[in-house]
Coordinates of C-alpha atoms in Angstrom, one line a residue:
G132 CA 83.9 -13.8 -141.1
M133 CA 87.3 -13.0 -142.0
G134 CA 86.9 -10.4 -144.3
W135 CA 85.6 -8.1 -141.6
G136 CA 88.4 -8.9 -139.1
L137 CA 90.7 -8.3 -141.9
L138 CA 89.2 -5.1 -142.7
A139 CA 89.3 -3.8 -139.0
V140 CA 92.6 -4.3 -138.8
G141 CA 93.6 -3.2 -142.0
L142 CA 91.7 -0.1 -141.2
L143 CA 93.4 0.7 -137.7
L144 CA 96.5 0.0 -139.7
A145 CA 96.0 2.7 -142.1
V146 CA 94.5 4.9 -139.2
Y147 CA 97.7 4.4 -137.3
T148 CA 100.1 4.7 -140.2
L149 CA 98.1 8.3 -141.3
L150 CA 98.3 9.8 -137.4
R151 CA 102.3 8.6 -137.4
H152 CA 103.2 10.1 -140.6
G153 CA 100.6 12.6 -142.1
L154 CA 98.6 12.0 -145.2
R155 CA 100.9 11.0 -148.0
R156 CA 104.1 13.1 -146.9
L157 CA 106.7 11.9 -149.4
P158 CA 110.6 11.9 -148.8
P159 CA 112.4 14.0 -151.3
P160 CA 112.5 12.6 -155.0
L161 CA 115.5 9.6 -155.3
A162 CA 118.8 10.7 -156.9
R163 CA 119.5 8.5 -159.6
P164 CA 122.4 6.5 -158.6
E165 CA 125.0 5.2 -161.2
L166 CA 124.5 0.9 -161.3
R167 CA 126.1 0.5 -164.9
G168 CA 127.9 -3.2 -164.1
R169 CA 125.6 -4.1 -161.5
T170 CA 123.2 -7.4 -161.3
A171 CA 119.8 -6.8 -159.1
I172 CA 117.4 -9.9 -158.7
V173 CA 113.6 -8.5 -157.6
T174 CA 111.2 -11.4 -156.8
G175 CA 107.5 -10.7 -157.7
G176 CA 109.1 -8.3 -160.5
S177 CA 106.3 -8.4 -162.7
G178 CA 103.8 -6.5 -161.2
G179 CA 103.2 -4.1 -158.4
I180 CA 105.9 -2.8 -156.3
G181 CA 108.5 -5.1 -157.4
A182 CA 107.8 -3.9 -161.4
A183 CA 108.3 -0.2 -160.3
T184 CA 111.4 -1.1 -158.2
A185 CA 112.9 -3.1 -161.4
L186 CA 112.1 -0.1 -163.5
E187 CA 114.2 2.4 -161.3
L188 CA 117.2 -0.1 -161.2
A189 CA 117.0 -0.3 -165.2
R190 CA 116.9 3.3 -165.1
C191 CA 119.9 3.9 -163.1
G192 CA 121.7 1.0 -165.9
A193 CA 121.4 -1.7 -163.8
R194 CA 121.4 -5.4 -165.4
V195 CA 117.6 -6.5 -163.8
I196 CA 116.4 -10.2 -163.2
L197 CA 112.7 -10.4 -163.0
A198 CA 112.2 -13.3 -160.8
A199 CA 108.3 -13.9 -160.9
R200 CA 106.1 -17.2 -161.4
S201 CA 103.9 -15.9 -164.7
A202 CA 106.0 -16.6 -167.8
P203 CA 103.6 -14.0 -169.7
R204 CA 103.4 -11.3 -167.4
G205 CA 107.0 -11.5 -166.3
E206 CA 108.2 -11.5 -170.3
A207 CA 105.7 -8.8 -170.8
T208 CA 107.0 -6.6 -168.2
A209 CA 110.8 -7.2 -168.8
Q210 CA 109.8 -5.7 -172.4
R211 CA 108.1 -3.0 -171.3
I212 CA 111.0 -2.0 -168.9
R213 CA 113.3 -2.5 -171.7
T214 CA 111.6 -0.2 -173.8
E215 CA 110.5 2.7 -171.5
T216 CA 114.2 2.8 -170.2
G217 CA 116.0 1.9 -173.2
N218 CA 118.1 -0.2 -171.0
A219 CA 118.5 -3.8 -172.8
E220 CA 120.1 -5.5 -170.0
V221 CA 116.2 -6.8 -168.5
R222 CA 115.5 -10.1 -168.4
F223 CA 113.0 -12.6 -166.7
M224 CA 113.4 -15.7 -165.0
Q225 CA 110.9 -18.0 -163.9
L226 CA 110.7 -18.4 -160.0
D227 CA 107.5 -19.7 -157.8
L228 CA 108.3 -19.3 -154.6
A229 CA 105.4 -21.5 -153.3
S230 CA 107.7 -24.4 -154.4
L231 CA 110.9 -25.1 -152.6
R232 CA 112.0 -27.1 -155.9
S233 CA 111.2 -24.1 -158.3
V234 CA 113.4 -21.8 -155.5
R235 CA 116.4 -24.0 -156.3
A236 CA 116.1 -24.6 -159.8
F237 CA 116.2 -20.9 -160.0
A238 CA 119.1 -20.3 -158.0
S239 CA 121.1 -22.9 -160.1
A240 CA 119.9 -21.2 -163.5
F241 CA 121.2 -18.1 -161.9
L242 CA 124.5 -18.9 -161.0
R243 CA 125.2 -21.1 -163.9
Q244 CA 124.0 -18.0 -166.4
E245 CA 124.3 -14.8 -164.7
P246 CA 128.4 -14.1 -163.2
H247 CA 127.3 -11.3 -160.8
L248 CA 124.8 -10.4 -158.2
H249 CA 125.0 -7.3 -156.0
L250 CA 121.1 -6.6 -155.2
L251 CA 118.5 -8.9 -154.2
I252 CA 115.1 -7.7 -153.8
N253 CA 113.0 -10.2 -151.8
N254 CA 109.7 -8.6 -152.6
A255 CA 107.3 -11.0 -154.2
G256 CA 104.1 -11.2 -151.2
V257 CA 101.1 -12.7 -151.3
S258 CA 98.2 -12.4 -148.4
A259 CA 96.1 -15.7 -149.8
G260 CA 95.2 -18.8 -147.7
G261 CA 96.0 -22.4 -149.1
T262 CA 99.1 -24.7 -148.6
T263 CA 102.1 -25.1 -151.2
E264 CA 103.4 -28.4 -152.7
D265 CA 105.8 -28.3 -149.5
G266 CA 103.0 -28.4 -146.9
F267 CA 103.5 -25.2 -145.8
S268 CA 101.1 -22.2 -145.6
L269 CA 101.1 -20.2 -148.8
S270 CA 101.7 -16.8 -147.4
F271 CA 104.2 -17.9 -144.9
Q272 CA 106.2 -19.9 -147.6
V273 CA 105.8 -17.1 -150.4
N274 CA 106.8 -14.5 -148.0
H275 CA 109.2 -16.1 -145.7
L276 CA 110.3 -19.4 -146.3
G277 CA 111.2 -19.5 -150.2
H278 CA 113.0 -16.3 -149.7
F279 CA 114.9 -17.5 -146.7
L280 CA 116.0 -20.6 -149.0
L281 CA 116.5 -18.2 -152.2
T282 CA 118.8 -15.7 -149.9
Q283 CA 121.0 -18.8 -148.7
L284 CA 121.4 -20.3 -152.2
L285 CA 122.7 -16.8 -153.6
L286 CA 124.5 -15.8 -150.5
Q287 CA 128.1 -16.9 -151.5
R288 CA 127.6 -14.8 -154.9
L289 CA 126.8 -11.9 -153.0
Q290 CA 129.6 -12.5 -151.1
S291 CA 132.0 -12.5 -153.8
C292 CA 130.7 -9.7 -155.8
A293 CA 130.4 -7.6 -152.6
P294 CA 129.6 -4.5 -151.4
S295 CA 126.1 -6.0 -151.9
R296 CA 122.8 -5.7 -150.4
I297 CA 119.8 -7.7 -149.7
V298 CA 116.6 -5.9 -149.2
I299 CA 113.7 -7.8 -147.7
V300 CA 109.8 -6.3 -148.1
A301 CA 108.4 -6.4 -144.9
S302 CA 105.5 -4.3 -143.7
S303 CA 103.6 -2.7 -140.7
A304 CA 101.4 -5.8 -140.5
H305 CA 104.2 -7.2 -138.5
C306 CA 102.6 -5.7 -135.4
A307 CA 100.3 -8.4 -135.5
G308 CA 102.9 -11.4 -135.8
R309 CA 103.1 -14.0 -133.7
L310 CA 105.8 -16.8 -134.2
H311 CA 106.1 -20.1 -132.6
P312 CA 109.3 -21.9 -133.8
D313 CA 108.5 -24.9 -133.5
N314 CA 105.2 -24.7 -135.4
L315 CA 106.2 -22.8 -138.5
G316 CA 104.3 -22.4 -141.5
H317 CA 101.1 -23.8 -139.9
P318 CA 99.1 -20.9 -139.3
P319 CA 96.1 -21.2 -136.3
P320 CA 93.0 -22.5 -137.0
G321 CA 90.4 -19.7 -137.2
L322 CA 88.2 -17.2 -138.9
L323 CA 91.7 -15.0 -139.1
S324 CA 94.2 -17.6 -139.7
T325 CA 95.2 -16.1 -143.4
F326 CA 95.5 -12.7 -141.8
Q327 CA 97.6 -13.9 -139.1
D328 CA 99.6 -16.1 -141.3
Y329 CA 100.3 -13.0 -143.4
C330 CA 101.4 -10.9 -140.2
D331 CA 103.4 -14.1 -139.1
S332 CA 105.5 -14.0 -142.1
K333 CA 106.0 -10.0 -142.2
L334 CA 107.3 -10.3 -138.7
A335 CA 109.6 -13.1 -140.0
N336 CA 111.0 -11.0 -142.6
I337 CA 111.8 -8.4 -139.9
L338 CA 113.8 -11.0 -137.7
H339 CA 115.3 -12.7 -140.8
A340 CA 117.1 -9.4 -141.7
R341 CA 118.0 -8.7 -138.2
E342 CA 119.9 -12.4 -137.8
L343 CA 121.2 -12.5 -141.3
A344 CA 123.0 -9.1 -140.6
T345 CA 124.5 -10.3 -137.6
R346 CA 126.0 -13.4 -139.5
L347 CA 127.0 -11.1 -142.4
Q348 CA 129.2 -8.9 -139.9
G349 CA 132.8 -8.4 -141.8
T350 CA 131.7 -9.6 -145.4
E351 CA 130.4 -6.3 -146.9
V352 CA 126.9 -7.9 -147.6
T353 CA 124.6 -5.4 -145.5
C354 CA 120.5 -6.2 -145.6
Y355 CA 117.5 -4.0 -144.7
A356 CA 113.7 -4.9 -143.9
V357 CA 111.3 -2.3 -145.1
H358 CA 108.0 -1.5 -145.0
P359 CA 106.6 0.0 -148.3
G360 CA 103.7 1.8 -147.0
F361 CA 100.2 0.9 -147.7
V362 CA 100.5 0.2 -151.5
N363 CA 97.2 -0.4 -154.0
T364 CA 98.6 -3.6 -155.2
E365 CA 97.2 -6.8 -156.2
L366 CA 98.1 -7.9 -152.5
F367 CA 94.2 -7.1 -152.1
R368 CA 93.0 -9.1 -155.4
H369 CA 92.1 -11.5 -152.5
V370 CA 89.4 -9.3 -150.6
P371 CA 86.0 -10.5 -150.9
L372 CA 84.0 -9.1 -153.5
W373 CA 81.4 -7.3 -151.4
L374 CA 84.1 -5.9 -149.2
K375 CA 85.7 -4.4 -152.3
P376 CA 83.2 -0.9 -152.2
L377 CA 84.3 -0.3 -148.6
F378 CA 88.0 -0.5 -149.8
L379 CA 87.8 1.4 -153.1
P380 CA 87.7 4.9 -150.8
L381 CA 90.0 4.1 -148.4
V382 CA 92.5 2.8 -151.5
W383 CA 92.0 6.3 -153.0
L384 CA 92.5 8.2 -149.8
F385 CA 95.4 6.7 -148.2
F386 CA 97.1 3.8 -150.5
L387 CA 100.5 4.7 -152.2
D388 CA 101.1 4.1 -156.0
A389 CA 103.7 1.3 -157.2
A390 CA 106.0 3.7 -157.9
E391 CA 105.7 5.6 -154.6
G392 CA 106.0 2.2 -152.5
A393 CA 109.0 1.3 -154.7
R394 CA 111.0 4.7 -152.8
T395 CA 112.0 2.6 -149.6
P396 CA 113.5 -0.7 -150.7
L397 CA 115.2 1.5 -153.7
H398 CA 116.6 3.9 -151.0
C399 CA 118.1 0.5 -149.1
A400 CA 119.2 -0.8 -152.0
T401 CA 121.2 2.2 -153.4
H402 CA 121.7 5.0 -150.9
H403 CA 125.1 5.4 -150.0
G404 CA 126.3 5.1 -146.3
L405 CA 123.5 2.8 -145.0
E406 CA 125.5 -0.1 -144.1
R407 CA 125.6 1.1 -140.5
F408 CA 122.0 0.1 -140.5
S409 CA 122.5 -3.3 -141.6
G410 CA 119.4 -5.5 -140.5
R411 CA 117.2 -2.6 -139.6
Y412 CA 113.6 -1.7 -140.5
F413 CA 113.1 1.0 -142.7
T414 CA 109.8 3.1 -143.2
D415 CA 109.5 6.6 -145.2
C416 CA 113.5 5.9 -146.3
R417 CA 114.5 6.1 -142.6
P418 CA 115.1 3.7 -140.2
Q419 CA 112.2 2.9 -137.7
Q420 CA 112.1 0.7 -134.6
P421 CA 109.9 -2.0 -135.4
W422 CA 107.3 -3.6 -132.6
P423 CA 109.1 -5.6 -129.5
L424 CA 108.5 -9.0 -131.1
A425 CA 110.9 -8.2 -134.0
R426 CA 113.5 -7.0 -131.9
D427 CA 113.9 -10.1 -129.9
D428 CA 117.3 -11.8 -131.1
R429 CA 116.7 -14.8 -129.5
L430 CA 113.5 -15.5 -131.4
A431 CA 115.4 -14.0 -134.4
R432 CA 117.7 -16.9 -134.0
A433 CA 115.3 -19.8 -133.3
L434 CA 113.3 -18.8 -136.4
W435 CA 116.4 -18.8 -138.5
E436 CA 117.1 -22.2 -137.2
A437 CA 113.8 -23.7 -137.7
S438 CA 113.4 -22.0 -141.2
E439 CA 116.9 -23.8 -142.3
R440 CA 115.3 -27.3 -141.1
L441 CA 112.0 -26.4 -142.9
V442 CA 113.9 -25.8 -146.1
G443 CA 116.3 -28.5 -145.9
L444 CA 119.4 -26.8 -145.1

């Protein structure tokens, strides 16, 4: 059923990426920028790429807010990062992107408790089926709608602290995305529904960055969409059990670890002189043309207006 389709598309994407980028050719190591006095939020910061990104930001001296759903995991990760970096300015705050109410509560608590915001890393992602309390499909809400609302609620603070940046973690899976602005958040029926929903949400991520950049011109707030690479994180925890043995050799061969997956998000968050690339899509720490639908300005605007309506802005 869906598992086979998911595996087939995953394999094609992996092969395509390998042919395109060569086997695990890594960009040069990151210079450590000085981030003391700067505040960052990392969504999905309790594990995977999010935790690796937060760790590196903390090493650079930033104050880092790990925004994640699970308090035990979030607190444990914050503690681990404080210990590992010697940076005491790392804290967990609860955020469940599958609940627009939780997004609003997080934003108002953050704005009340934290005077500054310079970096917003919209990293959290899921690839699971299901419906949220708000009535949207889980992947689309967590990956796009929840982050869209979060970004809007924090935008004024980002502007008052400018220069500041927003990094949206997308994926090359956007190549299979299709968006119908009048039917957002309700994936098509059928076997590949969950996978389609994931791809749609990743297309939405890239279009979100594109339209956001247009609206932010002249504010010194810039934004970037990134493909982190095929990273072996818990995103794949929903692969059916019988498929796991097929997946494991692939994972060992081709998938990056979380620290490698954090490179491109970190590059877009901290690298000097990227302002002229605001709204663009990055792979391997370089701007790259996404697939044609992800460059459609009319679709980007339609997505924006529909998203505003759906999250009640």
